[in-house]
Amino acid sequence: MPHLQDPHIVKLQRQLDAREAELRAEVHAIEVEKQDAPGSVPMSHVDDLGALGEQRTREAIRHAEQARDIEELRDIAAARARIDKGLYGECVDCGEDISLARMQAQPAALRCVPCQERYEASHRSVLRVDLPPGE
């Protein structure tokens, strides 16, 4: 049984709520930005190849930011499911309690610090920039 007490969980849920609201606003802003971007409006085009390259780079970065935000929203939903099941604050790898300090810093944390370090060491990230759909 995780060590988190109800007052801790309530505070952490508030953190999750606030972060979820921020992420939803950011995802929405990116969607609006995509609709207003040159090339999405009929008869809109960029004449300069340098400007076109810069525009595509910006779009790719925004697309990557949106993908990251959506992934974090999924993590928040998973944390809420763990709260409902009574598993919130329990490491998914070793079953030990995740420290309160870690949970306060990362309310959607799945793993304790030692297990997270092992996970990151065995799952090295590869920098990847996906092009927006239609590219």
C-alpha positions as protocol buffer text, in pm:
chain_id: "A"
residue {
  index: 1
  type: MET
  ca { x: 0 y: 0 z: 0 }
}
residue {
  index: 2
  type: PRO
  ca { x: 153 y: 333 z: -103 }
}
residue {
  index: 3
  type: HIS
  ca { x: 261 y: 562 z: 176 }
}
residue {
  index: 4
  type: LEU
  ca { x: 87 y: 873 z: 46 }
}
residue {
  index: 5
  type: GLN
  ca { x: -182 y: 1003 z: 278 }
}
residue {
  index: 6
  type: ASP
  ca { x: -506 y: 1158 z: 155 }
}
residue {
  index: 7
  type: PRO
  ca { x: -387 y: 1518 z: 210 }
}
residue {
  index: 8
  type: HIS
  ca { x: -78 y: 1444 z: -1 }
}
residue {
  index: 9
  type: ILE
  ca { x: -289 y: 1289 z: -274 }
}
residue {
  index: 10
  type: VAL
  ca { x: -528 y: 1586 z: -276 }
}
residue {
  index: 11
  type: LYS
  ca { x: -236 y: 1828 z: -320 }
}
residue {
  index: 12
  type: LEU
  ca { x: -82 y: 1613 z: -591 }
}
residue {
  index: 13
  type: GLN
  ca { x: -417 y: 1589 z: -770 }
}
residue {
  index: 14
  type: ARG
  ca { x: -431 y: 1969 z: -771 }
}
residue {
  index: 15
  type: GLN
  ca { x: -85 y: 1974 z: -930 }
}
residue {
  index: 16
  type: LEU
  ca { x: -204 y: 1724 z: -1191 }
}
residue {
  index: 17
  type: ASP
  ca { x: -515 y: 1936 z: -1257 }
}
residue {
  index: 18
  type: ALA
  ca { x: -311 y: 2254 z: -1301 }
}
residue {
  index: 19
  type: ARG
  ca { x: -60 y: 2088 z: -1531 }
}
residue {
  index: 20
  type: GLU
  ca { x: -336 y: 1927 z: -1735 }
}
residue {
  index: 21
  type: ALA
  ca { x: -501 y: 2267 z: -1786 }
}
residue {
  index: 22
  type: GLU
  ca { x: -168 y: 2417 z: -1900 }
}
residue {
  index: 23
  type: LEU
  ca { x: -106 y: 2133 z: -2143 }
}
residue {
  index: 24
  type: ARG
  ca { x: -457 y: 2143 z: -2289 }
}
residue {
  index: 25
  type: ALA
  ca { x: -423 y: 2518 z: -2346 }
}
residue {
  index: 26
  type: GLU
  ca { x: -86 y: 2467 z: -2516 }
}
residue {
  index: 27
  type: VAL
  ca { x: -215 y: 2187 z: -2740 }
}
residue {
  index: 28
  type: HIS
  ca { x: -513 y: 2404 z: -2835 }
}
residue {
  index: 29
  type: ALA
  ca { x: -287 y: 2704 z: -2909 }
}
residue {
  index: 30
  type: ILE
  ca { x: -73 y: 2489 z: -3139 }
}
residue {
  index: 31
  type: GLU
  ca { x: -385 y: 2369 z: -3323 }
}
residue {
  index: 32
  type: VAL
  ca { x: -498 y: 2730 z: -3374 }
}
residue {
  index: 33
  type: GLU
  ca { x: -147 y: 2823 z: -3485 }
}
residue {
  index: 34
  type: LYS
  ca { x: -150 y: 2540 z: -3742 }
}
residue {
  index: 35
  type: GLN
  ca { x: -477 y: 2667 z: -3887 }
}
residue {
  index: 36
  type: ASP
  ca { x: -336 y: 3018 z: -3923 }
}
residue {
  index: 37
  type: ALA
  ca { x: 3 y: 2911 z: -4061 }
}
residue {
  index: 38
  type: PRO
  ca { x: 106 y: 3007 z: -4413 }
}
residue {
  index: 39
  type: GLY
  ca { x: 24 y: 2722 z: -4646 }
}
residue {
  index: 40
  type: SER
  ca { x: -286 y: 2625 z: -4451 }
}
residue {
  index: 41
  type: VAL
  ca { x: -470 y: 2927 z: -4587 }
}
residue {
  index: 42
  type: PRO
  ca { x: -566 y: 2903 z: -4957 }
}
residue {
  index: 43
  type: MET
  ca { x: -354 y: 3118 z: -5189 }
}
residue {
  index: 44
  type: SER
  ca { x: -91 y: 3164 z: -4918 }
}
residue {
  index: 45
  type: HIS
  ca { x: 266 y: 3079 z: -5002 }
}
residue {
  index: 46
  type: VAL
  ca { x: 624 y: 3159 z: -4920 }
}
residue {
  index: 47
  type: ASP
  ca { x: 841 y: 3286 z: -5207 }
}
residue {
  index: 48
  type: ASP
  ca { x: 1183 y: 3256 z: -5045 }
}
residue {
  index: 49
  type: LEU
  ca { x: 1333 y: 2908 z: -5000 }
}
residue {
  index: 50
  type: GLY
  ca { x: 1513 y: 3021 z: -4684 }
}
residue {
  index: 51
  type: ALA
  ca { x: 1185 y: 3144 z: -4535 }
}
residue {
  index: 52
  type: LEU
  ca { x: 1019 y: 2819 z: -4639 }
}
residue {
  index: 53
  type: GLY
  ca { x: 1289 y: 2617 z: -4463 }
}
residue {
  index: 54
  type: GLU
  ca { x: 1256 y: 2830 z: -4152 }
}
residue {
  index: 55
  type: GLN
  ca { x: 878 y: 2792 z: -4159 }
}
residue {
  index: 56
  type: ARG
  ca { x: 904 y: 2413 z: -4187 }
}
residue {
  index: 57
  type: THR
  ca { x: 1156 y: 2399 z: -3903 }
}
residue {
  index: 58
  type: ARG
  ca { x: 925 y: 2602 z: -3679 }
}
residue {
  index: 59
  type: GLU
  ca { x: 633 y: 2376 z: -3773 }
}
residue {
  index: 60
  type: ALA
  ca { x: 836 y: 2063 z: -3697 }
}
residue {
  index: 61
  type: ILE
  ca { x: 937 y: 2201 z: -3358 }
}
residue {
  index: 62
  type: ARG
  ca { x: 579 y: 2293 z: -3272 }
}
residue {
  index: 63
  type: HIS
  ca { x: 465 y: 1949 z: -3385 }
}
residue {
  index: 64
  type: ALA
  ca { x: 726 y: 1789 z: -3156 }
}
residue {
  index: 65
  type: GLU
  ca { x: 615 y: 2014 z: -2869 }
}
residue {
  index: 66
  type: GLN
  ca { x: 255 y: 1915 z: -2925 }
}
residue {
  index: 67
  type: ALA
  ca { x: 344 y: 1544 z: -2931 }
}
residue {
  index: 68
  type: ARG
  ca { x: 537 y: 1587 z: -2604 }
}
residue {
  index: 69
  type: ASP
  ca { x: 240 y: 1768 z: -2446 }
}
residue {
  index: 70
  type: ILE
  ca { x: -3 y: 1496 z: -2557 }
}
residue {
  index: 71
  type: GLU
  ca { x: 227 y: 1230 z: -2413 }
}
residue {
  index: 72
  type: GLU
  ca { x: 234 y: 1416 z: -2080 }
}
residue {
  index: 73
  type: LEU
  ca { x: -148 y: 1436 z: -2086 }
}
residue {
  index: 74
  type: ARG
  ca { x: -150 y: 1056 z: -2124 }
}
residue {
  index: 75
  type: ASP
  ca { x: 86 y: 1029 z: -1826 }
}
residue {
  index: 76
  type: ILE
  ca { x: -150 y: 1243 z: -1619 }
}
residue {
  index: 77
  type: ALA
  ca { x: -447 y: 1024 z: -1717 }
}
residue {
  index: 78
  type: ALA
  ca { x: -246 y: 716 z: -1616 }
}
residue {
  index: 79
  type: ALA
  ca { x: -161 y: 877 z: -1281 }
}
residue {
  index: 80
  type: ARG
  ca { x: -532 y: 941 z: -1221 }
}
residue {
  index: 81
  type: ALA
  ca { x: -604 y: 574 z: -1298 }
}
residue {
  index: 82
  type: ARG
  ca { x: -340 y: 471 z: -1042 }
}
residue {
  index: 83
  type: ILE
  ca { x: -505 y: 701 z: -786 }
}
residue {
  index: 84
  type: ASP
  ca { x: -841 y: 532 z: -853 }
}
residue {
  index: 85
  type: LYS
  ca { x: -683 y: 185 z: -812 }
}
residue {
  index: 86
  type: GLY
  ca { x: -497 y: 280 z: -494 }
}
residue {
  index: 87
  type: LEU
  ca { x: -158 y: 230 z: -661 }
}
residue {
  index: 88
  type: TYR
  ca { x: -52 y: 594 z: -684 }
}
residue {
  index: 89
  type: GLY
  ca { x: 292 y: 652 z: -540 }
}
residue {
  index: 90
  type: GLU
  ca { x: 402 y: 290 z: -587 }
}
residue {
  index: 91
  type: CYS
  ca { x: 690 y: 218 z: -825 }
}
residue {
  index: 92
  type: VAL
  ca { x: 573 y: 13 z: -1123 }
}
residue {
  index: 93
  type: ASP
  ca { x: 906 y: -170 z: -1140 }
}
residue {
  index: 94
  type: CYS
  ca { x: 999 y: -260 z: -782 }
}
residue {
  index: 95
  type: GLY
  ca { x: 671 y: -198 z: -598 }
}
residue {
  index: 96
  type: GLU
  ca { x: 839 y: 26 z: -339 }
}
residue {
  index: 97
  type: ASP
  ca { x: 701 y: 364 z: -241 }
}
residue {
  index: 98
  type: ILE
  ca { x: 805 y: 662 z: -452 }
}
residue {
  index: 99
  type: SER
  ca { x: 931 y: 939 z: -225 }
}
residue {
  index: 100
  type: LEU
  ca { x: 696 y: 1226 z: -153 }
}
residue {
  index: 101
  type: ALA
  ca { x: 961 y: 1471 z: -277 }
}
residue {
  index: 102
  type: ARG
  ca { x: 972 y: 1293 z: -614 }
}
residue {
  index: 103
  type: MET
  ca { x: 594 y: 1285 z: -637 }
}
residue {
  index: 104
  type: GLN
  ca { x: 578 y: 1657 z: -560 }
}
residue {
  index: 105
  type: ALA
  ca { x: 837 y: 1728 z: -831 }
}
residue {
  index: 106
  type: GLN
  ca { x: 680 y: 1485 z: -1082 }
}
residue {
  index: 107
  type: PRO
  ca { x: 320 y: 1402 z: -980 }
}
residue {
  index: 108
  type: ALA
  ca { x: 278 y: 1156 z: -1268 }
}
residue {
  index: 109
  type: ALA
  ca { x: 596 y: 962 z: -1177 }
}
residue {
  index: 110
  type: LEU
  ca { x: 579 y: 589 z: -1247 }
}
residue {
  index: 111
  type: ARG
  ca { x: 906 y: 488 z: -1084 }
}
residue {
  index: 112
  type: CYS
  ca { x: 1119 y: 557 z: -780 }
}
residue {
  index: 113
  type: VAL
  ca { x: 1448 y: 735 z: -851 }
}
residue {
  index: 114
  type: PRO
  ca { x: 1670 y: 422 z: -864 }
}
residue {
  index: 115
  type: CYS
  ca { x: 1430 y: 240 z: -1100 }
}
residue {
  index: 116
  type: GLN
  ca { x: 1389 y: 553 z: -1315 }
}
residue {
  index: 117
  type: GLU
  ca { x: 1767 y: 581 z: -1345 }
}
residue {
  index: 118
  type: ARG
  ca { x: 1791 y: 216 z: -1450 }
}
residue {
  index: 119
  type: TYR
  ca { x: 1505 y: 264 z: -1698 }
}
residue {
  index: 120
  type: GLU
  ca { x: 1670 y: 571 z: -1854 }
}
residue {
  index: 121
  type: ALA
  ca { x: 2006 y: 396 z: -1877 }
}
residue {
  index: 122
  type: SER
  ca { x: 1850 y: 104 z: -2064 }
}
residue {
  index: 123
  type: HIS
  ca { x: 1616 y: 314 z: -2281 }
}
residue {
  index: 124
  type: ARG
  ca { x: 1839 y: 581 z: -2426 }
}
residue {
  index: 125
  type: SER
  ca { x: 1648 y: 854 z: -2606 }
}
residue {
  index: 126
  type: VAL
  ca { x: 1709 y: 918 z: -2970 }
}
residue {
  index: 127
  type: LEU
  ca { x: 1655 y: 1271 z: -3090 }
}
residue {
  index: 128
  type: ARG
  ca { x: 1381 y: 1257 z: -3347 }
}
residue {
  index: 129
  type: VAL
  ca { x: 1198 y: 1534 z: -3524 }
}
residue {
  index: 130
  type: ASP
  ca { x: 891 y: 1417 z: -3707 }
}
residue {
  index: 131
  type: LEU
  ca { x: 758 y: 1635 z: -3983 }
}
residue {
  index: 132
  type: PRO
  ca { x: 402 y: 1761 z: -3940 }
}
residue {
  index: 133
  type: PRO
  ca { x: 140 y: 1553 z: -4121 }
}
residue {
  index: 134
  type: GLY
  ca { x: 133 y: 1619 z: -4492 }
}
residue {
  index: 135
  type: GLU
  ca { x: 507 y: 1690 z: -4524 }
}
